[in-house]
Amino acid sequence: MSNICVIGVGYVGLVTGTCFADLGNHVIALDIVEKRVENLKKGILPIYEPGLKEVVERNVRAERLRFTTSYQEALKDADFAFICVGTPEGVDGEADLQYVRMAAESIAENMDHPLVVINKSTVPVGTGDWVAGIIHEKQPKPIPFAVVSCPEFLREGSAVRDFFSPDRTVLGSTDKEAANKVAQLHLPLRAPIMITDLRTAEMIKYASNAFLATRISFINEIANICEALGADVKEVAQGMGYDKRIGHHFLESGVGYGGSCFPKDVKALSYMAQIHGTEPQLLQSVMEINMTQRRQIVLKLQDILGDLKDKAIGLVGLAFKENTDDIRESPSLDIARMLHELGAAVRGYDPVAMENVQRTVPFINLAEDAYELASGSDALVIATPWNEFKSLDFERIKSLMKQPVIVDGRNLYDPLRMKAMGFTYRGVGRGYNGAMISSSGESHT
Ligand code: UGA
């Protein structure tokens, strides 16, 4: 059992702290936002994450998990302090490290015994050394400490599962003893543990996210070529994926990647490369292709409906992916903005993200469910692959829509079946099965 302090109760901090408590450790999670901490004490979570509430409740009841706004209280007995604060995008695409700096300063000012500081926030390569420098500088009197980088690989929507079944744990530090202590903490997870230096660990995180984003942009480029040549990208991806050297993961084409990680991290890596004199050609293309995917959806709508002014377009799904209420860099909302600029009447529905949308994108008219959304719509855009959208009652949908048009940005449906039901249907990269059918002169009214 270890005493752990987690700084920042956003996605990473709350999941990490809660799950370490569930492994039997004593965890105290700190946030500087008082309202968040007050809410957590009442059992109200700041995010929607499947399964997390139950684990929080279980560990609070067992007195292994507590919340505070006080650094003094959080660090009092801590063996480890995890920095899990946000690193939003700065002005030019570089990561904004103001919260990491504040956390490092507060640790320095409040620690009263030796401590291992673990950086989990995604930070530019070199930040671990910078954090160590800040702690040294701000300590009122010298107390030994070590900084270890331990990047997180949790996906929103499956973060609890990912925590307990990681593919690997990466630890970076020049202090072998500290790295070994952090390795011990992760042993119950039974995954390979790799110990390297600080900068390499930080780079592994960026390279992993950039590679996954590259796979998505790769398959999206292939999708666009499939459309032009009359092939079906879903089957192409499946056929590729059987090759063990390629695998099936992250080969789903669609509206492109979104969320709080891939867009920001690819941009930040590209920025780091440029300021150090390298030209990140591939990363630039990955980002460009990603934006093209959203524009393609609008172009398809224009191709089918003509001028979009005053057309009622329903966005089926608003979150950046399924099983989350997170709308940061959501492709659906980018599409909404483009449609809004073209004068369309934009409507939307999402199982859990609507409160967030209402607060931040007021021009989207929200519906109660997919059927209310369909009612009177000129077209539906499938933007988030929630399970509840996978088997809709299409006869009902068709009877409710003004025009039976579906642009499927997540390739959820079978193009031939949709056509047989009387829809004008366009997927992404479904050349033979989708685009060719709709572009062969068929009427959509
Ligand atoms: C991603 C990584 O997968 C995690 O390993 C990492 O820890 C996390 O970023 C982070 O850096 O914090 P996340 O952004 O939560 O996790 O979600 P993903 O499941 O990776 O999806 C990212 C985006 O790519 C979503 O918009 C998703 O819809 C899209 N995507 C994913 C595709 O378009 N195609 C795919 O085949 C897979």
Short mmCIF file of C-alpha atoms and ligand atoms in Angstrom, two decimals:
data_model
loop_
_atom_site.label_atom_id
_atom_site.label_comp_id
_atom_site.label_asym_id
_atom_site.label_seq_id
_atom_site.Cartn_x
_atom_site.Cartn_y
_atom_site.Cartn_z
CA MET A 1 0.00 0.00 0.00
CA SER A 2 1.29 3.46 -0.89
CA ASN A 3 0.09 6.96 -0.14
CA ILE A 4 -0.61 8.74 -3.37
CA CYS A 5 -1.50 12.32 -4.11
CA VAL A 6 -3.05 13.11 -7.49
CA ILE A 7 -3.03 16.71 -8.68
CA GLY A 8 -5.87 17.56 -11.05
CA VAL A 9 -9.15 15.65 -11.17
CA GLY A 10 -9.89 15.89 -14.87
CA TYR A 11 -10.02 12.73 -16.96
CA VAL A 12 -6.53 11.48 -16.30
CA GLY A 13 -6.31 12.44 -12.63
CA LEU A 14 -9.71 11.17 -11.57
CA VAL A 15 -9.32 7.84 -13.37
CA THR A 16 -5.71 7.35 -12.24
CA GLY A 17 -6.39 8.28 -8.61
CA THR A 18 -9.57 6.25 -8.35
CA CYS A 19 -8.07 3.16 -9.94
CA PHE A 20 -4.93 3.29 -7.78
CA ALA A 21 -7.25 3.49 -4.74
CA ASP A 22 -9.07 0.44 -6.06
CA LEU A 23 -5.73 -1.41 -6.06
CA GLY A 24 -5.58 -0.82 -2.29
CA ASN A 25 -3.57 2.42 -2.09
CA HIS A 26 -4.59 5.49 -0.12
CA VAL A 27 -5.25 8.28 -2.56
CA ILE A 28 -5.96 11.93 -2.00
CA ALA A 29 -6.98 13.80 -5.14
CA LEU A 30 -6.50 17.54 -5.30
CA ASP A 31 -7.98 20.16 -7.58
CA ILE A 32 -7.75 23.93 -7.35
CA VAL A 33 -11.33 24.28 -8.59
CA GLU A 34 -13.33 24.31 -5.35
CA LYS A 35 -16.66 23.52 -6.99
CA ARG A 36 -15.22 20.36 -8.54
CA VAL A 37 -13.93 19.13 -5.21
CA GLU A 38 -17.18 20.01 -3.43
CA ASN A 39 -19.11 18.07 -6.08
CA LEU A 40 -16.80 15.07 -5.87
CA LYS A 41 -17.30 14.98 -2.11
CA LYS A 42 -21.04 14.74 -2.84
CA GLY A 43 -20.44 12.00 -5.42
CA ILE A 44 -20.96 14.26 -8.47
CA LEU A 45 -18.34 13.56 -11.15
CA PRO A 46 -17.09 16.31 -13.51
CA ILE A 47 -17.12 13.92 -16.50
CA TYR A 48 -19.17 11.09 -17.95
CA GLU A 49 -17.01 7.98 -18.07
CA PRO A 50 -18.59 4.51 -18.11
CA GLY A 51 -17.97 2.59 -14.86
CA LEU A 52 -16.04 5.37 -13.13
CA LYS A 53 -18.78 6.52 -10.73
CA GLU A 54 -19.10 3.05 -9.19
CA VAL A 55 -15.34 2.76 -8.60
CA VAL A 56 -15.23 6.28 -7.08
CA GLU A 57 -18.13 5.47 -4.74
CA ARG A 58 -16.62 2.13 -3.71
CA ASN A 59 -13.27 3.66 -2.79
CA VAL A 60 -14.71 6.72 -1.04
CA ARG A 61 -16.81 4.34 1.08
CA ALA A 62 -13.70 2.27 1.86
CA GLU A 63 -11.90 5.50 2.85
CA ARG A 64 -9.14 4.90 0.32
CA LEU A 65 -10.10 7.91 -1.80
CA ARG A 66 -10.49 11.51 -0.60
CA PHE A 67 -10.69 14.90 -2.27
CA THR A 68 -9.16 18.22 -1.25
CA THR A 69 -8.14 21.66 -2.46
CA SER A 70 -5.25 21.87 0.02
CA TYR A 71 -1.72 21.02 -1.13
CA GLN A 72 -0.61 20.77 2.47
CA GLU A 73 -3.20 18.11 3.20
CA ALA A 74 -2.60 16.30 -0.09
CA LEU A 75 1.18 16.07 0.33
CA LYS A 76 1.26 15.43 4.09
CA ASP A 77 1.77 11.65 3.91
CA ALA A 78 2.33 11.21 0.18
CA ASP A 79 5.01 8.85 -1.18
CA PHE A 80 4.07 9.78 -4.75
CA ALA A 81 2.57 12.93 -6.31
CA PHE A 82 1.05 12.49 -9.76
CA ILE A 83 0.77 15.66 -11.84
CA CYS A 84 -2.37 15.17 -13.96
CA VAL A 85 -3.31 18.77 -14.81
CA GLY A 86 -4.47 19.95 -18.23
CA THR A 87 -2.02 21.05 -20.92
CA PRO A 88 -4.28 22.99 -23.29
CA GLU A 89 -3.17 24.15 -26.71
CA GLY A 90 -1.18 27.38 -26.65
CA VAL A 91 -1.15 30.14 -29.26
CA ASP A 92 1.00 28.51 -31.98
CA GLY A 93 0.12 24.89 -31.28
CA GLU A 94 2.64 24.48 -28.47
CA ALA A 95 1.31 23.04 -25.19
CA ASP A 96 0.35 25.61 -22.57
CA LEU A 97 2.20 24.58 -19.40
CA GLN A 98 0.85 27.13 -16.93
CA TYR A 99 -1.01 24.49 -14.88
CA VAL A 100 2.02 22.19 -14.79
CA ARG A 101 4.12 25.11 -13.55
CA MET A 102 1.55 25.93 -10.84
CA ALA A 103 1.48 22.28 -9.71
CA ALA A 104 5.30 22.07 -9.60
CA GLU A 105 5.53 25.31 -7.62
CA SER A 106 2.87 24.22 -5.15
CA ILE A 107 4.57 20.84 -4.66
CA ALA A 108 7.87 22.62 -3.96
CA GLU A 109 6.29 25.01 -1.48
CA ASN A 110 4.30 22.37 0.42
CA MET A 111 6.39 19.17 0.48
CA ASP A 112 7.96 18.44 3.86
CA HIS A 113 9.54 15.01 3.20
CA PRO A 114 11.16 13.19 0.24
CA LEU A 115 8.78 12.64 -2.65
CA VAL A 116 8.57 11.02 -6.07
CA VAL A 117 6.84 13.41 -8.48
CA ILE A 118 5.26 11.62 -11.44
CA ASN A 119 4.25 13.50 -14.53
CA LYS A 120 1.21 12.03 -16.26
CA SER A 121 0.06 15.11 -18.15
CA THR A 122 1.04 15.06 -21.83
CA VAL A 123 3.89 17.54 -21.91
CA PRO A 124 6.50 18.65 -24.44
CA VAL A 125 9.71 16.67 -24.48
CA GLY A 126 11.99 18.24 -21.86
CA THR A 127 9.21 19.20 -19.43
CA GLY A 128 10.29 16.63 -16.82
CA ASP A 129 13.66 18.38 -16.51
CA TRP A 130 11.90 21.75 -16.41
CA VAL A 131 9.57 20.56 -13.60
CA ALA A 132 12.60 19.33 -11.62
CA GLY A 133 14.20 22.76 -12.09
CA ILE A 134 11.08 24.55 -10.80
CA ILE A 135 10.84 22.34 -7.71
CA HIS A 136 14.55 22.89 -6.94
CA GLU A 137 14.19 26.62 -7.33
CA LYS A 138 10.97 27.01 -5.32
CA GLN A 139 11.71 24.71 -2.37
CA PRO A 140 12.08 26.86 0.76
CA LYS A 141 14.71 24.35 1.97
CA PRO A 142 16.22 21.45 0.00
CA ILE A 143 14.28 18.17 0.39
CA PRO A 144 15.18 15.23 -1.88
CA PHE A 145 12.78 14.44 -4.72
CA ALA A 146 12.81 12.74 -8.11
CA VAL A 147 10.77 13.37 -11.23
CA VAL A 148 9.48 10.39 -13.23
CA SER A 149 7.54 10.61 -16.47
CA CYS A 150 4.71 8.08 -16.71
CA PRO A 151 2.60 8.93 -19.76
CA GLU A 152 -1.01 7.82 -19.78
CA PHE A 153 -2.57 5.76 -22.55
CA LEU A 154 -6.20 5.89 -21.42
CA ARG A 155 -8.97 6.35 -23.95
CA GLU A 156 -12.04 8.34 -23.01
CA GLY A 157 -15.05 6.05 -22.91
CA SER A 158 -12.98 3.05 -21.82
CA ALA A 159 -10.53 4.70 -19.42
CA VAL A 160 -11.27 2.48 -16.40
CA ARG A 161 -10.85 -0.69 -18.46
CA ASP A 162 -7.68 0.71 -20.06
CA PHE A 163 -6.22 1.52 -16.64
CA PHE A 164 -6.63 -2.02 -15.38
CA SER A 165 -5.51 -3.70 -18.64
CA PRO A 166 -2.70 -1.57 -20.05
CA ASP A 167 -0.57 -2.82 -22.94
CA ARG A 168 2.49 -1.36 -21.20
CA THR A 169 3.68 1.05 -18.56
CA VAL A 170 6.35 3.50 -19.67
CA LEU A 171 8.52 5.16 -17.02
CA GLY A 172 11.16 7.78 -17.69
CA SER A 173 13.70 9.00 -15.16
CA THR A 174 17.38 9.40 -14.60
CA ASP A 175 16.79 8.30 -10.98
CA LYS A 176 16.65 4.48 -11.22
CA GLU A 177 15.54 4.04 -7.61
CA ALA A 178 12.57 6.37 -8.10
CA ALA A 179 11.64 4.67 -11.38
CA ASN A 180 11.75 1.29 -9.62
CA LYS A 181 9.43 2.57 -6.87
CA VAL A 182 6.93 3.74 -9.49
CA ALA A 183 7.31 0.40 -11.28
CA GLN A 184 6.34 -1.38 -8.02
CA LEU A 185 3.18 0.70 -7.90
CA HIS A 186 2.24 -0.60 -11.36
CA LEU A 187 3.13 -4.27 -10.79
CA PRO A 188 -0.47 -5.34 -9.96
CA LEU A 189 -1.45 -4.31 -13.51
CA ARG A 190 0.69 -7.17 -14.88
CA ALA A 191 1.77 -5.34 -18.01
CA PRO A 192 5.29 -4.97 -19.38
CA ILE A 193 7.11 -2.08 -17.70
CA MET A 194 9.68 -0.16 -19.69
CA ILE A 195 12.11 2.15 -17.92
CA THR A 196 13.87 4.77 -19.99
CA ASP A 197 15.07 8.35 -19.64
CA LEU A 198 12.67 11.26 -19.11
CA ARG A 199 12.74 12.70 -22.60
CA THR A 200 12.34 9.34 -24.30
CA ALA A 201 9.28 8.54 -22.16
CA GLU A 202 7.74 11.91 -23.04
CA MET A 203 8.43 11.25 -26.72
CA ILE A 204 6.87 7.76 -26.56
CA LYS A 205 3.56 9.39 -25.62
CA TYR A 206 3.61 11.87 -28.52
CA ALA A 207 4.83 9.29 -31.01
CA SER A 208 2.10 6.83 -29.96
CA ASN A 209 -0.71 9.36 -30.37
CA ALA A 210 0.77 10.70 -33.60
CA PHE A 211 1.06 7.19 -35.01
CA LEU A 212 -2.57 6.35 -34.19
CA ALA A 213 -3.68 9.67 -35.71
CA THR A 214 -1.56 8.83 -38.78
CA ARG A 215 -3.31 5.48 -39.17
CA ILE A 216 -6.68 7.28 -39.11
CA SER A 217 -5.59 9.87 -41.70
CA PHE A 218 -4.03 7.10 -43.78
CA ILE A 219 -7.27 5.12 -43.93
CA ASN A 220 -9.21 8.32 -44.58
CA GLU A 221 -6.98 9.07 -47.56
CA ILE A 222 -7.46 5.51 -48.77
CA ALA A 223 -11.23 6.03 -48.28
CA ASN A 224 -11.20 9.03 -50.57
CA ILE A 225 -9.27 7.05 -53.19
CA CYS A 226 -11.72 4.15 -52.76
CA GLU A 227 -14.58 6.48 -53.48
CA ALA A 228 -12.93 7.69 -56.66
CA LEU A 229 -12.02 4.20 -57.83
CA GLY A 230 -15.13 2.34 -56.77
CA ALA A 231 -13.79 0.22 -53.90
CA ASP A 232 -15.14 -0.22 -50.38
CA VAL A 233 -12.80 1.08 -47.65
CA LYS A 234 -14.42 -0.97 -44.88
CA GLU A 235 -13.52 -4.14 -46.68
CA VAL A 236 -10.13 -2.75 -47.67
CA ALA A 237 -9.36 -2.04 -43.99
CA GLN A 238 -10.58 -5.47 -42.99
CA GLY A 239 -8.45 -7.11 -45.63
CA MET A 240 -5.40 -5.10 -44.58
CA GLY A 241 -5.99 -5.75 -40.89
CA TYR A 242 -5.68 -9.53 -41.19
CA ASP A 243 -2.00 -8.95 -41.88
CA LYS A 244 -0.55 -9.19 -38.38
CA ARG A 245 2.03 -6.55 -39.26
CA ILE A 246 -0.85 -4.12 -39.85
CA GLY A 247 -3.64 -5.20 -37.47
CA HIS A 248 -7.24 -3.99 -37.33
CA HIS A 249 -7.03 -1.13 -34.83
CA PHE A 250 -7.52 2.52 -35.75
CA LEU A 251 -8.41 1.83 -39.35
CA GLU A 252 -11.97 3.11 -39.22
CA SER A 253 -12.46 5.82 -41.77
CA GLY A 254 -14.95 8.61 -41.24
CA VAL A 255 -15.13 12.23 -40.15
CA GLY A 256 -11.55 12.20 -38.83
CA TYR A 257 -10.14 12.17 -35.33
CA GLY A 258 -11.17 14.64 -32.64
CA GLY A 259 -11.02 14.95 -28.87
CA SER A 260 -8.67 16.56 -26.42
CA CYS A 261 -5.62 14.48 -27.37
CA PHE A 262 -4.90 13.63 -31.01
CA PRO A 263 -5.55 17.09 -32.52
CA LYS A 264 -3.56 18.86 -29.78
CA ASP A 265 -0.74 16.32 -29.57
CA VAL A 266 -0.11 16.03 -33.33
CA LYS A 267 -0.02 19.81 -33.53
CA ALA A 268 2.29 20.09 -30.52
CA LEU A 269 4.69 17.45 -31.89
CA SER A 270 4.75 19.21 -35.22
CA TYR A 271 5.45 22.51 -33.45
CA MET A 272 8.26 20.97 -31.38
CA ALA A 273 9.81 19.54 -34.55
CA GLN A 274 9.66 22.90 -36.32
CA ILE A 275 11.16 24.97 -33.54
CA HIS A 276 14.01 22.49 -33.42
CA GLY A 277 14.65 22.81 -37.14
CA THR A 278 12.97 19.65 -38.52
CA GLU A 279 10.23 19.64 -41.14
CA PRO A 280 7.40 17.31 -39.97
CA GLN A 281 5.99 16.63 -43.44
CA LEU A 282 3.97 13.57 -42.53
CA LEU A 283 2.39 15.17 -39.44
CA GLN A 284 1.35 18.19 -41.53
CA SER A 285 -0.42 15.91 -43.99
CA VAL A 286 -2.06 13.96 -41.17
CA MET A 287 -3.61 17.20 -39.88
CA GLU A 288 -4.67 18.40 -43.34
CA ILE A 289 -6.35 15.11 -44.23
CA ASN A 290 -8.15 15.21 -40.90
CA MET A 291 -9.74 18.57 -41.72
CA THR A 292 -10.56 17.43 -45.26
CA GLN A 293 -12.73 14.65 -43.83
CA ARG A 294 -15.10 17.14 -42.19
CA ARG A 295 -15.31 19.24 -45.36
CA GLN A 296 -16.11 16.10 -47.39
CA ILE A 297 -19.29 15.62 -45.37
CA VAL A 298 -20.47 19.12 -46.24
CA LEU A 299 -19.53 18.62 -49.91
CA LYS A 300 -21.56 15.41 -50.00
CA LEU A 301 -24.57 17.22 -48.57
CA GLN A 302 -24.19 19.97 -51.16
CA ASP A 303 -23.84 17.38 -53.91
CA ILE A 304 -27.14 15.79 -52.91
CA LEU A 305 -29.17 18.79 -51.71
CA GLY A 306 -27.63 21.68 -53.67
CA ASP A 307 -27.66 24.98 -51.78
CA LEU A 308 -27.78 24.24 -48.06
CA LYS A 309 -29.34 27.57 -47.10
CA ASP A 310 -32.37 26.93 -44.86
CA LYS A 311 -32.00 23.17 -45.24
CA ALA A 312 -32.62 21.32 -41.97
CA ILE A 313 -29.60 19.11 -41.27
CA GLY A 314 -29.64 16.79 -38.27
CA LEU A 315 -26.36 15.74 -36.65
CA VAL A 316 -26.71 12.27 -35.19
CA GLY A 317 -24.13 12.39 -32.38
CA LEU A 318 -22.29 15.45 -31.10
CA ALA A 319 -19.54 14.07 -28.82
CA PHE A 320 -16.11 13.55 -30.42
CA LYS A 321 -16.57 9.80 -30.02
CA GLU A 322 -18.98 7.35 -28.44
CA ASN A 323 -19.30 6.72 -24.66
CA THR A 324 -18.22 10.21 -23.65
CA ASP A 325 -19.81 13.62 -23.13
CA ASP A 326 -16.60 15.29 -24.30
CA ILE A 327 -17.12 17.68 -27.21
CA ARG A 328 -13.59 19.09 -27.40
CA GLU A 329 -12.46 19.20 -31.07
CA SER A 330 -15.53 17.18 -31.97
CA PRO A 331 -15.75 16.58 -35.75
CA SER A 332 -19.53 16.81 -35.43
CA LEU A 333 -19.31 20.38 -34.13
CA ASP A 334 -16.84 21.40 -36.85
CA ILE A 335 -19.35 20.15 -39.40
CA ALA A 336 -22.10 22.02 -37.52
CA ARG A 337 -20.14 25.29 -37.79
CA MET A 338 -19.54 24.83 -41.53
CA LEU A 339 -23.24 24.11 -42.10
CA HIS A 340 -24.24 27.09 -39.98
CA GLU A 341 -22.00 29.36 -42.07
CA LEU A 342 -23.73 28.09 -45.19
CA GLY A 343 -27.10 29.11 -43.75
CA ALA A 344 -28.37 25.62 -42.90
CA ALA A 345 -30.67 25.09 -39.91
CA VAL A 346 -28.44 22.85 -37.80
CA ARG A 347 -30.02 20.39 -35.40
CA GLY A 348 -28.46 17.74 -33.24
CA TYR A 349 -28.91 14.90 -30.81
CA ASP A 350 -26.47 13.07 -28.55
CA PRO A 351 -27.18 10.60 -25.75
CA VAL A 352 -24.98 12.38 -23.16
CA ALA A 353 -23.19 15.43 -24.64
CA MET A 354 -26.16 17.77 -25.12
CA GLU A 355 -25.67 19.78 -21.93
CA ASN A 356 -22.11 20.60 -23.00
CA VAL A 357 -23.30 21.52 -26.50
CA GLN A 358 -26.09 23.73 -25.21
CA ARG A 359 -23.57 25.70 -23.16
CA THR A 360 -21.02 26.19 -25.92
CA VAL A 361 -22.68 25.94 -29.36
CA PRO A 362 -26.06 27.62 -28.91
CA PHE A 363 -27.01 27.69 -32.60
CA ILE A 364 -27.55 23.91 -32.67
CA ASN A 365 -31.19 23.11 -32.11
CA LEU A 366 -31.30 20.04 -29.88
CA ALA A 367 -33.71 17.13 -30.25
CA GLU A 368 -34.88 14.56 -27.68
CA ASP A 369 -33.78 11.55 -29.71
CA ALA A 370 -32.80 10.44 -33.21
CA TYR A 371 -36.44 10.26 -34.31
CA GLU A 372 -37.33 13.77 -33.24
CA LEU A 373 -34.13 14.84 -35.01
CA ALA A 374 -35.20 13.08 -38.20
CA SER A 375 -38.58 14.74 -38.13
CA GLY A 376 -38.63 17.45 -40.83
CA SER A 377 -34.90 17.07 -41.62
CA ASP A 378 -33.62 17.34 -45.18
CA ALA A 379 -30.65 15.14 -44.27
CA LEU A 380 -29.10 13.33 -41.35
CA VAL A 381 -25.35 13.19 -40.77
CA ILE A 382 -24.10 10.28 -38.68
CA ALA A 383 -21.29 11.91 -36.73
CA THR A 384 -20.67 9.79 -33.60
CA PRO A 385 -20.84 5.99 -33.54
CA TRP A 386 -22.94 5.52 -30.38
CA ASN A 387 -24.39 2.01 -30.09
CA GLU A 388 -27.95 3.34 -30.00
CA PHE A 389 -27.52 4.63 -33.58
CA LYS A 390 -26.48 1.26 -34.95
CA SER A 391 -29.97 -0.27 -35.26
CA LEU A 392 -32.39 2.59 -35.76
CA ASP A 393 -35.93 2.03 -37.08
CA PHE A 394 -35.19 3.29 -40.58
CA GLU A 395 -38.76 2.93 -41.85
CA ARG A 396 -39.80 5.33 -39.13
CA ILE A 397 -36.86 7.62 -39.81
CA LYS A 398 -37.72 7.73 -43.49
CA SER A 399 -41.36 8.51 -42.83
CA LEU A 400 -40.36 11.41 -40.56
CA MET A 401 -37.73 13.05 -42.79
CA LYS A 402 -38.51 15.71 -45.33
CA GLN A 403 -36.07 13.99 -47.70
CA PRO A 404 -34.60 10.51 -47.03
CA VAL A 405 -30.94 11.55 -47.17
CA ILE A 406 -28.26 10.09 -44.91
CA VAL A 407 -24.58 11.03 -45.00
CA ASP A 408 -22.93 8.45 -42.80
CA GLY A 409 -19.69 9.91 -41.44
CA ARG A 410 -18.99 6.76 -39.41
CA ASN A 411 -19.88 4.05 -41.93
CA LEU A 412 -22.39 2.49 -39.54
CA TYR A 413 -24.79 1.15 -42.15
CA ASP A 414 -24.86 -1.17 -45.12
CA PRO A 415 -25.09 1.01 -48.25
CA LEU A 416 -27.04 -1.58 -50.24
CA ARG A 417 -29.61 -2.03 -47.49
CA MET A 418 -30.03 1.72 -47.12
CA LYS A 419 -30.55 2.07 -50.84
CA ALA A 420 -33.07 -0.77 -50.85
CA MET A 421 -35.01 1.09 -48.14
CA GLY A 422 -35.19 4.14 -50.37
CA PHE A 423 -32.52 6.35 -48.83
CA THR A 424 -30.00 8.44 -50.69
CA TYR A 425 -27.03 7.22 -48.71
CA ARG A 426 -23.39 8.25 -48.77
CA GLY A 427 -20.80 6.71 -46.53
CA VAL A 428 -17.07 7.51 -46.43
CA GLY A 429 -15.00 5.59 -48.93
CA ARG A 430 -17.79 3.20 -49.86
CA GLY A 431 -17.08 3.56 -53.57
CA TYR A 432 -18.62 0.41 -54.96
CA ASN A 433 -21.29 -0.01 -52.31
CA GLY A 434 -22.08 3.62 -51.57
CA ALA A 435 -20.90 6.57 -53.60
CA MET A 436 -21.19 4.85 -56.98
CA ILE A 437 -24.78 3.90 -56.27
CA SER A 438 -25.81 7.42 -55.36
CA SER A 439 -23.86 9.04 -58.16
CA SER A 440 -25.27 6.75 -60.85
CA GLY A 441 -28.14 9.10 -61.45
CA GLU A 442 -30.52 7.79 -58.85
CA SER A 443 -33.17 10.15 -57.53
CA HIS A 444 -33.18 10.83 -53.82
CA THR A 445 -36.65 12.20 -53.44
C1 UGA B 1 -6.37 8.80 -27.31
C2 UGA B 1 -5.47 7.55 -27.28
O1 UGA B 1 -6.16 6.46 -27.92
C3 UGA B 1 -5.11 7.15 -25.85
O2 UGA B 1 -4.20 6.05 -25.88
C4 UGA B 1 -4.44 8.35 -25.17
O3 UGA B 1 -4.13 8.06 -23.82
C5 UGA B 1 -5.38 9.54 -25.21
O4 UGA B 1 -5.69 9.84 -26.59
C6 UGA B 1 -4.67 10.71 -24.58
O5 UGA B 1 -3.64 11.14 -25.09
O6 UGA B 1 -5.08 11.12 -23.48
P1 UGA B 1 -8.99 9.30 -26.94
O7 UGA B 1 -8.68 10.63 -27.56
O8 UGA B 1 -9.74 9.26 -25.67
O9 UGA B 1 -7.60 8.49 -26.66
O10 UGA B 1 -9.85 8.44 -27.97
P2 UGA B 1 -9.53 7.44 -29.19
O11 UGA B 1 -10.35 6.24 -28.99
O12 UGA B 1 -8.09 7.25 -29.41
O13 UGA B 1 -10.15 8.25 -30.42
C7 UGA B 1 -9.62 9.49 -30.87
C8 UGA B 1 -10.38 9.97 -32.09
O14 UGA B 1 -10.09 9.15 -33.23
C9 UGA B 1 -11.90 9.92 -31.94
O15 UGA B 1 -12.45 11.08 -32.55
C10 UGA B 1 -12.30 8.68 -32.70
O16 UGA B 1 -13.63 8.70 -33.16
C11 UGA B 1 -11.30 8.70 -33.83
N1 UGA B 1 -11.03 7.38 -34.45
C12 UGA B 1 -10.51 6.37 -33.72
C13 UGA B 1 -11.27 7.21 -35.81
O17 UGA B 1 -11.72 8.13 -36.52
N2 UGA B 1 -10.97 5.99 -36.38
C14 UGA B 1 -10.47 4.97 -35.67
O18 UGA B 1 -10.24 3.89 -36.27
C15 UGA B 1 -10.24 5.15 -34.31
#
